[in-house]
Coordinates of C-alpha atoms and ligand atoms in Angstrom, one line a residue:
X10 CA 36.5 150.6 51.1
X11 CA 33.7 150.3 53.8
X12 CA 30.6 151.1 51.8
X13 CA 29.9 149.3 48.5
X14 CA 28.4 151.3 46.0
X15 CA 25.4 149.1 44.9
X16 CA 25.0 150.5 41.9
X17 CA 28.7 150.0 40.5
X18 CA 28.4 146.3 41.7
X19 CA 25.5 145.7 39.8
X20 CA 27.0 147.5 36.4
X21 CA 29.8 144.9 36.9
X22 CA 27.6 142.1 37.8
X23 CA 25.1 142.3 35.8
X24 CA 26.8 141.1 32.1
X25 CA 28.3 137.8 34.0
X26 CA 24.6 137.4 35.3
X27 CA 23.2 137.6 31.8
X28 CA 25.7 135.1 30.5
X29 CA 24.9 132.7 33.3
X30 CA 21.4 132.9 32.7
X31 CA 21.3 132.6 29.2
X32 CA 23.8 129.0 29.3
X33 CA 21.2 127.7 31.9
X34 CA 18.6 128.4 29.8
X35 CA 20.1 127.1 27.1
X36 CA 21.0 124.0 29.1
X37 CA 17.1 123.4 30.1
X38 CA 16.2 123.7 25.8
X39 CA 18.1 121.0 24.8
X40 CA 18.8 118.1 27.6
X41 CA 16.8 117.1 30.7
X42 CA 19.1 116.6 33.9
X43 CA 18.6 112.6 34.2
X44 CA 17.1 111.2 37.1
X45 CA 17.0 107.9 38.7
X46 CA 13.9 105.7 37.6
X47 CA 11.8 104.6 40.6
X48 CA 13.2 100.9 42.5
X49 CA 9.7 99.7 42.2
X50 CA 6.4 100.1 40.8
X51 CA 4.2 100.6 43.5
X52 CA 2.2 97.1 42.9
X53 CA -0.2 97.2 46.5
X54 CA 0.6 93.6 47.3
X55 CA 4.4 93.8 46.5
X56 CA 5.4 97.6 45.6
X57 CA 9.2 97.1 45.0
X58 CA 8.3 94.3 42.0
X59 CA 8.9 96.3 38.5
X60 CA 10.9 99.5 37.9
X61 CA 9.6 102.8 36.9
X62 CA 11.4 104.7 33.8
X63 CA 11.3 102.5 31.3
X64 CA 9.6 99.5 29.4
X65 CA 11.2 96.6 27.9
X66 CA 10.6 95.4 24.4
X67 CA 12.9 91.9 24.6
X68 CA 14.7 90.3 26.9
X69 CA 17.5 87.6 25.2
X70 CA 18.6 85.4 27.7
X71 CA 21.3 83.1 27.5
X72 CA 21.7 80.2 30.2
X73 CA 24.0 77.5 30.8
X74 CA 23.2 75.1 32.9
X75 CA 25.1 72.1 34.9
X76 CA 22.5 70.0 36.6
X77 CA 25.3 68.0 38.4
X78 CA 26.3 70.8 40.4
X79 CA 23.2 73.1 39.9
X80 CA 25.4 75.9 38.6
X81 CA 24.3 78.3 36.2
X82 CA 25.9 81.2 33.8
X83 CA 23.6 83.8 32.5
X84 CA 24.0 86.4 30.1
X85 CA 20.8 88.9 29.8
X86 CA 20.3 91.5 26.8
X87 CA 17.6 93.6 27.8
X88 CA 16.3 96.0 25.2
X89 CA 13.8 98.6 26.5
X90 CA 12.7 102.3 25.9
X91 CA 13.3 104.8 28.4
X92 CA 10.3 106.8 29.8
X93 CA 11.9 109.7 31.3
X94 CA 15.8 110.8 31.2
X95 CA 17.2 108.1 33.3
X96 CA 20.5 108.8 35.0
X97 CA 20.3 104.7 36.7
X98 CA 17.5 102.8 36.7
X99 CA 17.0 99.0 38.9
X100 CA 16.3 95.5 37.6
X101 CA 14.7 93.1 39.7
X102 CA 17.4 90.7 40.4
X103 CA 17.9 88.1 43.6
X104 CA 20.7 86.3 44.5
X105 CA 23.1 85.0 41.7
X106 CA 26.5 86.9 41.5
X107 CA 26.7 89.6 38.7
X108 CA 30.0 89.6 36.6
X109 CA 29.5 92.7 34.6
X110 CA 26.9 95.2 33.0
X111 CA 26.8 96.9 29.8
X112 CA 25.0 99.7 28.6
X113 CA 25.0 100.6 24.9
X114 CA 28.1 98.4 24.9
X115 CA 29.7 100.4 27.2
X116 CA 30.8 99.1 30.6
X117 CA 28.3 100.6 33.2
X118 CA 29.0 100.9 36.7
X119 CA 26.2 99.0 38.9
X120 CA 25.2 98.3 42.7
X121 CA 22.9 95.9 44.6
X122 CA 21.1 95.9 47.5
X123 CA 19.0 93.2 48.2
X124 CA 16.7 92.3 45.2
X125 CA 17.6 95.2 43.5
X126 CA 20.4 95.7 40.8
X127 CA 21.1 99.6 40.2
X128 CA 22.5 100.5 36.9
X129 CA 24.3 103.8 36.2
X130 CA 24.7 104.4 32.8
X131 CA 28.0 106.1 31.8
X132 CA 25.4 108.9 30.1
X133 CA 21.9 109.3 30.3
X134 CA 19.2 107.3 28.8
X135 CA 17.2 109.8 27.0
X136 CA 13.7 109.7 26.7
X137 CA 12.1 107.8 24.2
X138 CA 15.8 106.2 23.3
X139 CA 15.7 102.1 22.8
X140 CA 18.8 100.9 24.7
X141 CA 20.7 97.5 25.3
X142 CA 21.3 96.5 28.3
X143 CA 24.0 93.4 28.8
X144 CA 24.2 91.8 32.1
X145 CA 26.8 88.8 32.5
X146 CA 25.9 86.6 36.0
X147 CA 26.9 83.1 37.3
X148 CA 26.7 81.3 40.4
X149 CA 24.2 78.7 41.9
X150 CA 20.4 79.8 41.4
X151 CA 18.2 79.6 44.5
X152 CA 14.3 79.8 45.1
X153 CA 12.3 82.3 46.9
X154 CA 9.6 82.0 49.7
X155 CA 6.2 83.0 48.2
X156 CA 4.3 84.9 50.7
X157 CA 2.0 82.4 51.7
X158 CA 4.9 80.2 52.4
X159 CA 5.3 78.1 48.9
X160 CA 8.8 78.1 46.9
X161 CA 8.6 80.1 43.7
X162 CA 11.7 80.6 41.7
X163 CA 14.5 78.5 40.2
X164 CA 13.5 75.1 41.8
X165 CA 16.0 72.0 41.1
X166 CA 14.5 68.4 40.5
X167 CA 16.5 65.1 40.7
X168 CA 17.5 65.4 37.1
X169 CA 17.7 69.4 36.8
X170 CA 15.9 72.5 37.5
X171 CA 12.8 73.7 36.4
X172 CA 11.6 77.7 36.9
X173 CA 8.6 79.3 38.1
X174 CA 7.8 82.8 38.8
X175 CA 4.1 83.8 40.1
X176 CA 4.2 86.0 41.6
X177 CA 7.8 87.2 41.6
X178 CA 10.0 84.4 41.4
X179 CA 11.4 84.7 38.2
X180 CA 14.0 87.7 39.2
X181 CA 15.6 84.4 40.8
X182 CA 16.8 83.6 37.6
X183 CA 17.3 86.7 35.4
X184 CA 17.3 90.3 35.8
X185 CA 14.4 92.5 34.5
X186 CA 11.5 94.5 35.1
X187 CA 9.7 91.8 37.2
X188 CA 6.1 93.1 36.9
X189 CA 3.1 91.8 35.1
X190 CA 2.6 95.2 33.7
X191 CA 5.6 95.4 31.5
X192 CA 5.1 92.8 29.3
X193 CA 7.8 91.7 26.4
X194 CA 8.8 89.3 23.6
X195 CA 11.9 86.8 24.7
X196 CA 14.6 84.3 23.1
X197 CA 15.6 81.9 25.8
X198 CA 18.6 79.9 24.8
X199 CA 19.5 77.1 27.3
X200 CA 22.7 75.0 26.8
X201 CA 22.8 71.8 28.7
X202 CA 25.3 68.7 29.1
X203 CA 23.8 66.5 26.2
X204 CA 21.5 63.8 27.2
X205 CA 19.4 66.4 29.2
X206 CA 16.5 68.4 27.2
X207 CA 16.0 72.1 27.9
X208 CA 12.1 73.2 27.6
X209 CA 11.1 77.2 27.6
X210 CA 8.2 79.2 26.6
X211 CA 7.1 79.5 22.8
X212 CA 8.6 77.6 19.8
X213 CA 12.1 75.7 19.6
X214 CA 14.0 77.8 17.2
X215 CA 16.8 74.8 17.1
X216 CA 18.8 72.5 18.5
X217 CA 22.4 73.1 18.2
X218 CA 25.5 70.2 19.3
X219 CA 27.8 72.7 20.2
X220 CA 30.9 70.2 20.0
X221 CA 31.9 70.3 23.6
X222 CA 29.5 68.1 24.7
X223 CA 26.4 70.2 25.2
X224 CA 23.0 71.0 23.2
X225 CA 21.8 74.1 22.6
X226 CA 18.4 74.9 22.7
X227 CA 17.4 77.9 21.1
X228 CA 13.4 78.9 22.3
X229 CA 11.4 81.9 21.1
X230 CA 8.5 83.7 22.1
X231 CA 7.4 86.3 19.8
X232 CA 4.1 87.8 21.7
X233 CA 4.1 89.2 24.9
X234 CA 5.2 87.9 27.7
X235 CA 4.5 88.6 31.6
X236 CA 7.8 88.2 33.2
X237 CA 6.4 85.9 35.9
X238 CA 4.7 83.3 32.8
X239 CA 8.8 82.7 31.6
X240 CA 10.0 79.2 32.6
X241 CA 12.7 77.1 31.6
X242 CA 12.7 73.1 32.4
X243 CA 15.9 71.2 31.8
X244 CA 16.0 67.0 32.5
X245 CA 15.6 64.1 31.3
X246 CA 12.4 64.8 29.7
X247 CA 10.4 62.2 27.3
X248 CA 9.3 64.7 24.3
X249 CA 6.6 64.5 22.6
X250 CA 5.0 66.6 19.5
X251 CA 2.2 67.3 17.6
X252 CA -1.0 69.4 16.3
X253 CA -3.9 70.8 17.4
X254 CA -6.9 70.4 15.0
X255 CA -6.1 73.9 13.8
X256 CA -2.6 73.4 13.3
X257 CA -1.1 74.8 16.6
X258 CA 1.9 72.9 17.2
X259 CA 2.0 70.9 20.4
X260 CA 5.4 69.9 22.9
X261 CA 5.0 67.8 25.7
X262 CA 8.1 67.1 28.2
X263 CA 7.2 64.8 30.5
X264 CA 9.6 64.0 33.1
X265 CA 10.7 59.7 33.0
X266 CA 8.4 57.9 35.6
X267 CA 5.4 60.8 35.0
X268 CA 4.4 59.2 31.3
X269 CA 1.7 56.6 32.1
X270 CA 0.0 58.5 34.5
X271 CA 0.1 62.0 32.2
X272 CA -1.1 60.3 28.6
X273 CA -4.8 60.7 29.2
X274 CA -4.8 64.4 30.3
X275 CA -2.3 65.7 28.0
X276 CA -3.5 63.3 24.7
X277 CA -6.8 65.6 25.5
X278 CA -4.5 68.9 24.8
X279 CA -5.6 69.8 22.0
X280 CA -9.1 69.3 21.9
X281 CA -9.0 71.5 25.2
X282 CA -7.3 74.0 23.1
X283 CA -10.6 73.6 20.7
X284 CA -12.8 74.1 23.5
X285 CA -11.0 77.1 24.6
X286 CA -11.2 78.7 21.1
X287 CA -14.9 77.9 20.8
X288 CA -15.7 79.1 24.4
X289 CA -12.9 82.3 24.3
X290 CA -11.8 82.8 21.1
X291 CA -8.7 82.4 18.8
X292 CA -6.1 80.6 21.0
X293 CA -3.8 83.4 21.9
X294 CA -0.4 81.9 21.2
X295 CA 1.4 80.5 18.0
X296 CA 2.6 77.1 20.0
X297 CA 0.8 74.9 22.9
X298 CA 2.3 72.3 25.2
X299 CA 3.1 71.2 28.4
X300 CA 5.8 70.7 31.3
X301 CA 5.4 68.1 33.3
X302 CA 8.1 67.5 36.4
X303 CA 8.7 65.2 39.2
X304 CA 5.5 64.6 41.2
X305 CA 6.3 67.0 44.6
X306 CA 8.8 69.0 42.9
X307 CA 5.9 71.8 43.5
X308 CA 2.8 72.4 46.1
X309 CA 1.2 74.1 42.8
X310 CA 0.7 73.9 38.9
X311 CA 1.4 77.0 37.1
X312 CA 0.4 78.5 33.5
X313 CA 3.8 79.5 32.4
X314 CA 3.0 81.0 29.0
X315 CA 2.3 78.5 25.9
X316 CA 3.3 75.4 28.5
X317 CA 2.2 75.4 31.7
X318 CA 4.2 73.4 34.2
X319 CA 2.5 70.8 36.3
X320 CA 4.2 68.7 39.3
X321 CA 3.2 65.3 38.6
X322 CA 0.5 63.9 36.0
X323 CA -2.5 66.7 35.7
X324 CA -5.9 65.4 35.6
X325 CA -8.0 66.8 32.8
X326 CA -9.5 69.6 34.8
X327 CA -6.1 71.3 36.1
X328 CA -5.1 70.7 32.2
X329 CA -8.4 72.8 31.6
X330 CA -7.2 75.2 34.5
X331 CA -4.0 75.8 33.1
X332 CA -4.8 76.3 29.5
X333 CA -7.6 78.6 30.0
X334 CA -5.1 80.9 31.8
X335 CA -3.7 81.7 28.3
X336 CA -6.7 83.3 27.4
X337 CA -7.1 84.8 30.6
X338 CA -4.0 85.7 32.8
X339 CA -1.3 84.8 30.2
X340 CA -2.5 87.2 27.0
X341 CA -5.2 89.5 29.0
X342 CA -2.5 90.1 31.9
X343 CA -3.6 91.8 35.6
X344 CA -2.3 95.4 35.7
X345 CA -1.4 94.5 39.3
X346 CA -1.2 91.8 42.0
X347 CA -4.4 93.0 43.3
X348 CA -6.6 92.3 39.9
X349 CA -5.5 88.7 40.2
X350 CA -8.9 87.3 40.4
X351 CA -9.4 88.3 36.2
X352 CA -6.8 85.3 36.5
X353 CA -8.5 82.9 38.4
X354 CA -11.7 83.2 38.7
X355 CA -11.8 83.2 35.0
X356 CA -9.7 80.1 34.9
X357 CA -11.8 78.7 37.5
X358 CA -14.6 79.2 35.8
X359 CA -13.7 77.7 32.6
X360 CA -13.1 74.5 34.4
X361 CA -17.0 74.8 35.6
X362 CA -17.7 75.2 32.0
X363 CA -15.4 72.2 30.7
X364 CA -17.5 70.1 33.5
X365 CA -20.9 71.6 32.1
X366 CA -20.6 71.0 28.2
X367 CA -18.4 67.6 29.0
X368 CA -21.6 65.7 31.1
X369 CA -20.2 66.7 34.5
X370 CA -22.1 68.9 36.8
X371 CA -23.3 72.6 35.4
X372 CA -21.6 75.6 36.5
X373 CA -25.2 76.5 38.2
X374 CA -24.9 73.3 39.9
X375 CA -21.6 74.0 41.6
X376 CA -22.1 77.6 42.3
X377 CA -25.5 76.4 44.2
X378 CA -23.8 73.8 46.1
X379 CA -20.7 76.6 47.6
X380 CA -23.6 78.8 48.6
X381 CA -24.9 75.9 50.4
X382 CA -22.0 74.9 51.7
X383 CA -21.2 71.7 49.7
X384 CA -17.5 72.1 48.6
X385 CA -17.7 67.5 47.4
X386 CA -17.2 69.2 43.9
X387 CA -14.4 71.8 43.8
X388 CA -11.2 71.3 45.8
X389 CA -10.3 72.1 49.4
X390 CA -9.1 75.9 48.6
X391 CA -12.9 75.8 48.0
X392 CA -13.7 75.6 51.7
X393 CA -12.9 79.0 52.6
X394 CA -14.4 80.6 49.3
X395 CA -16.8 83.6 51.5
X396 CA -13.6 84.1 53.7
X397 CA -13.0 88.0 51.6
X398 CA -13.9 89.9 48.4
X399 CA -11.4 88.6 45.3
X400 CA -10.9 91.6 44.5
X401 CA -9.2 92.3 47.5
X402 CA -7.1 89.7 48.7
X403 CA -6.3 90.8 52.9
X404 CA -2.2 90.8 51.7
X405 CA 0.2 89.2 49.4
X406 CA 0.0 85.5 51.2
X407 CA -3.6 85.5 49.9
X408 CA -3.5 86.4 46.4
X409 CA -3.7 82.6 46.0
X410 CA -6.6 81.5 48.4
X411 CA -9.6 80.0 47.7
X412 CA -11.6 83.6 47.6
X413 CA -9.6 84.5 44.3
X414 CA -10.7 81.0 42.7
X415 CA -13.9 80.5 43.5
X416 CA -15.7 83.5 44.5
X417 CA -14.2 85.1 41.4
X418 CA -15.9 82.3 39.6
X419 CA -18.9 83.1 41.4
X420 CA -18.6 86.8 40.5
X421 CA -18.6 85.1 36.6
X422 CA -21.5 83.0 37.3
X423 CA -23.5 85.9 38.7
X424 CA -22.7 87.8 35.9
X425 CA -24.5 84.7 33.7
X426 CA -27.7 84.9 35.6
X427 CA -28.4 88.5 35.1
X428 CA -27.2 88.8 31.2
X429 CA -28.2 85.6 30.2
X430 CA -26.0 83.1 27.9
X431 CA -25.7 84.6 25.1
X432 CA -24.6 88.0 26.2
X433 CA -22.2 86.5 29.2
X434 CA -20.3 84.4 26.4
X435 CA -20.0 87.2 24.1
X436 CA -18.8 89.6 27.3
X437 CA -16.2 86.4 28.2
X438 CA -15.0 86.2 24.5
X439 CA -14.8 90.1 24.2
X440 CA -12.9 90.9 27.3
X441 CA -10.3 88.3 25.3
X442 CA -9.9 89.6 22.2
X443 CA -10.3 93.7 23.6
X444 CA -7.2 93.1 26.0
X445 CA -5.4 90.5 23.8
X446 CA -1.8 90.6 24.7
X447 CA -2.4 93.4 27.0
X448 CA -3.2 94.6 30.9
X449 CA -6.2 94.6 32.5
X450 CA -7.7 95.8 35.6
X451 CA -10.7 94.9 37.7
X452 CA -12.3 98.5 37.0
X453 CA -11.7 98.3 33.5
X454 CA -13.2 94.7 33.6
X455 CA -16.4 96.1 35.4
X456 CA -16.7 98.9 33.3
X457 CA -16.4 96.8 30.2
X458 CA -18.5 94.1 31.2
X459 CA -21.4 97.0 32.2
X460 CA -21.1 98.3 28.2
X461 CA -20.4 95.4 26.1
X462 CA -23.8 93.9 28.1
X463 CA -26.0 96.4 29.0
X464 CA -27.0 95.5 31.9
X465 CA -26.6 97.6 35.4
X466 CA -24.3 94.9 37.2
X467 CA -23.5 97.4 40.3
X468 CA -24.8 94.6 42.7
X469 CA -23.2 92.2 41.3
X470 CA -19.7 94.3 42.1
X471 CA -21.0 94.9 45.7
X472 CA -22.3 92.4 47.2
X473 CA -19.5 89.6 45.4
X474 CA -16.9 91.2 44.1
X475 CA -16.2 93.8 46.9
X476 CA -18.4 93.5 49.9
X477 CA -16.6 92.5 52.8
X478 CA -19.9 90.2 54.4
X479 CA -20.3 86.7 53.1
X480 CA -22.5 86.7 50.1
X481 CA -24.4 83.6 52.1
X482 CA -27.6 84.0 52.7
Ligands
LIG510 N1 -1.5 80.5 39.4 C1 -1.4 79.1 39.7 C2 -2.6 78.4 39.3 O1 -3.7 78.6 39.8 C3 -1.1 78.9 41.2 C4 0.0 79.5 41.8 C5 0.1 79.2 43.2 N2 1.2 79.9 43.8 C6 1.3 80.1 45.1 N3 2.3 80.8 45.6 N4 0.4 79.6 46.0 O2 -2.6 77.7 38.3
ZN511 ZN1 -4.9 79.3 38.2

């Protein structure tokens, strides 16, 4: 046959057509093809931190941990709701060998390249579903290079290890959705050759002898937790316990040959901790306390959440520091890298504060004396404090340069001038309790601080917050 009769074609056609169309469309009614969720989040100072296509409600990590040899065996249950129909989805996760994956209990198959672990489900996640993930790891943890050149990371001390994870360190030692925006509750259980203590974030649960020779340390964190505020500190720390005024409980673990030096900062604690509360509200967490490791074991202290880790005794004011990051950093989180001045300029400023209602020099006082020049009274990130706008930091090595500190506290302290005392301490203990346990930006911060005080603060933004030109006159 050379000609084809169009029309008899389409009589025949036309049935098996109908029936095609009608399973696809039935197909589209009840199940969404999956799709892979997105390797990072986009963050503008490091866009492959986080995942996209899901949030996680708890991560349950189990750790085992040989100081001697510095080997570690990890076993992560990471319960989160999908946001879209995932086919795989990515966890943050750097060095450290992976042993297996579950999903839903069922054996998943999974894939890295470089920090990032790709999970393929055996079936789609389905929107909205709450699903397990199980991932089994071992091998010798190692640190990262921050940006601006510091280690971040799993960081090991004569006696053991301790971890910190600002800004993305923490994917060193477990796999997750490394990005302050994804916030999540955690039980860290840490098992350690007995004789060593094992420290993490929140309360201690218990302490287990598991009969082979090890402890068990069973930690818990029940609010909201920033992945990057997670630490775990195992050595041969000297605890000690107690209570706040109010009744929040205290641990200290101060590493052997630190205790002298650290007693007067840390037996202040918890009357910081009452300061706090007067000056920002309800303390944000159900447990305070401290970390304190090896003098040079870190260039840094760091306000892991409900015990901040310092290297070497703290003076009161990094104490201060440190503490007031609970309120702001550790419970009102930074939506992304790039809002990191709401950490600390505010943290900055509280130590101003601390100085000002403790006899020292007012926050007016040291605000004049950095617009003149005078740094004698804040530290030597000070020096540069004009060199860019906090609230944009040139590129991930300066998210922790002296602009962020101090001119974000100078952006606070401006603030006070134009609203006036009482309205800039109400603004400071609102902004608390508004985001409590949440994510903030700077615009919602300079929206909010415009309505809660009334006052037109546009210059304010400008000139300090944003304008490229030294605010100098
Ligand atoms: N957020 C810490 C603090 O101010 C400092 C972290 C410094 N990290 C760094 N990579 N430079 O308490
Ligand atoms: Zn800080």
């Amino acid at each position: 046959m050379e000609r084809v009769d169009h029309r008899v074609l389409t009589r025949l056609a036309a049935p098996a057509v109908a029936a095609l169309l009608a399973l696809t469309a039935g197909c589209t009614a009840t199940t969404v093809q999956g799709r892979p969720g997105a390797s990072g989040l986009r963050d503008p100072y490091f866009p492959k931190a986080g995942n996209g296509g899901y949030q996680v409600d708890h991560y349950a990590l189990d750790l085992g941990y040989r100081p001697a040899g510095g080997q570690l065996t990890g076993r992560a249950v990471i319960t989160a709701r999908a946001e879209q129909t995932l086919s795989s989805f990515n966890l943050d996760f750097s060095g450290l060998r992976v042993d297996s994956v579950t999903v839903g209990g069922k054996p998943a198959r999974y894939n890295r390249t470089g920090r990032e672990l790709t999970v393929r489900p055996r079936a789609d996640v389905d929107k909205g579903e709450v699903f397990r993930t199980e991932v089994r790891y071992s091998g010798t943890p190692k640190p990262l290079t921050d940006a601006d050149g510091s280690p971040e990371g799993w960081i090991t001390t004569p006696d053991g290890a301790v971890a910190v994870g600002e800004p993305v360190g923490s994917m060193t030692w477990f796999p997750g959705n490394h990005h302050p925006s994804d916030k999540a509750s955690y039980d860290i259980t840490l098992t350690v050759p007995q004789g060593y203590e094992a420290v993490s974030n929140g309360e201690l649960g218990s302490r287990t002898d598991t009969g082979d020779g090890r402890t068990a340390f069973a930690w818990h964190s029940a609010e909201p937790m920033a992945s990057y505020l997670a630490t775990v500190a195992i050595g041969k720390f000297k605890v000690a316990t107690g209570r706040t005024s109010s009744g929040i409980g205290v641990y200290d673990a101060v590493a052997p040959g630190e205790e002298a030096r650290s007693t007067a900062a840390l037996g202040r604690l918890p009357e910081v901790v009452d300061w706090g509360s007067g000056r920002f509200g309800p303390y944000p967490f159900a447990t305070v306390g401290t970390i304190v490791v090896p003098d040079g074991t870190l260039p840094y202290a760091l306000e892991t959440q409900t015990k901040p880790v310092f290297s070497g005794a703290p003076s009161v004011e990094l104490v201060v520091h440190e503490l007031a990051h609970q309120w702001f950093g550790d419970s009102v989180s930074p939506k992304s890298w790039k809002d990191m001045w709401l950490n600390e300029g505010f943290a900055t400023y509280a130590e101003w504060l601390w100085s000002e209602d403790h006899g020292g020099p007012s926050a007016q006082k040291r605000f004049d004396a950095l617009l003149a020049g005078d740094t004698s009274l804040d530290g030597k990130l000070a020096s540069d404090w004009d060199a860019f706008p906090p609230a944009a930091p040139p590129g991930p090595a300066d998210i922790s340069e002296g602009p962020v500190y101090y001119r974000g506290a100078m952006v606070l302290h401006r603030i006070r001038q134009e609203v006036g005392d009482e309205r800039f301490f109400a603004l400071l203990r609102g902004w608390a309790a508004d985001h409590r346990h949440g994510n903030a930006s700077t615009a919602d911060f300079t929206a909010y601080a415009q309505q809660k005080t009334g006052h037109d603060l546009r210059k304010v933004w400008d000139v300090w917050l944003y304008g490229a030109d030294s605010p100098k006159p």
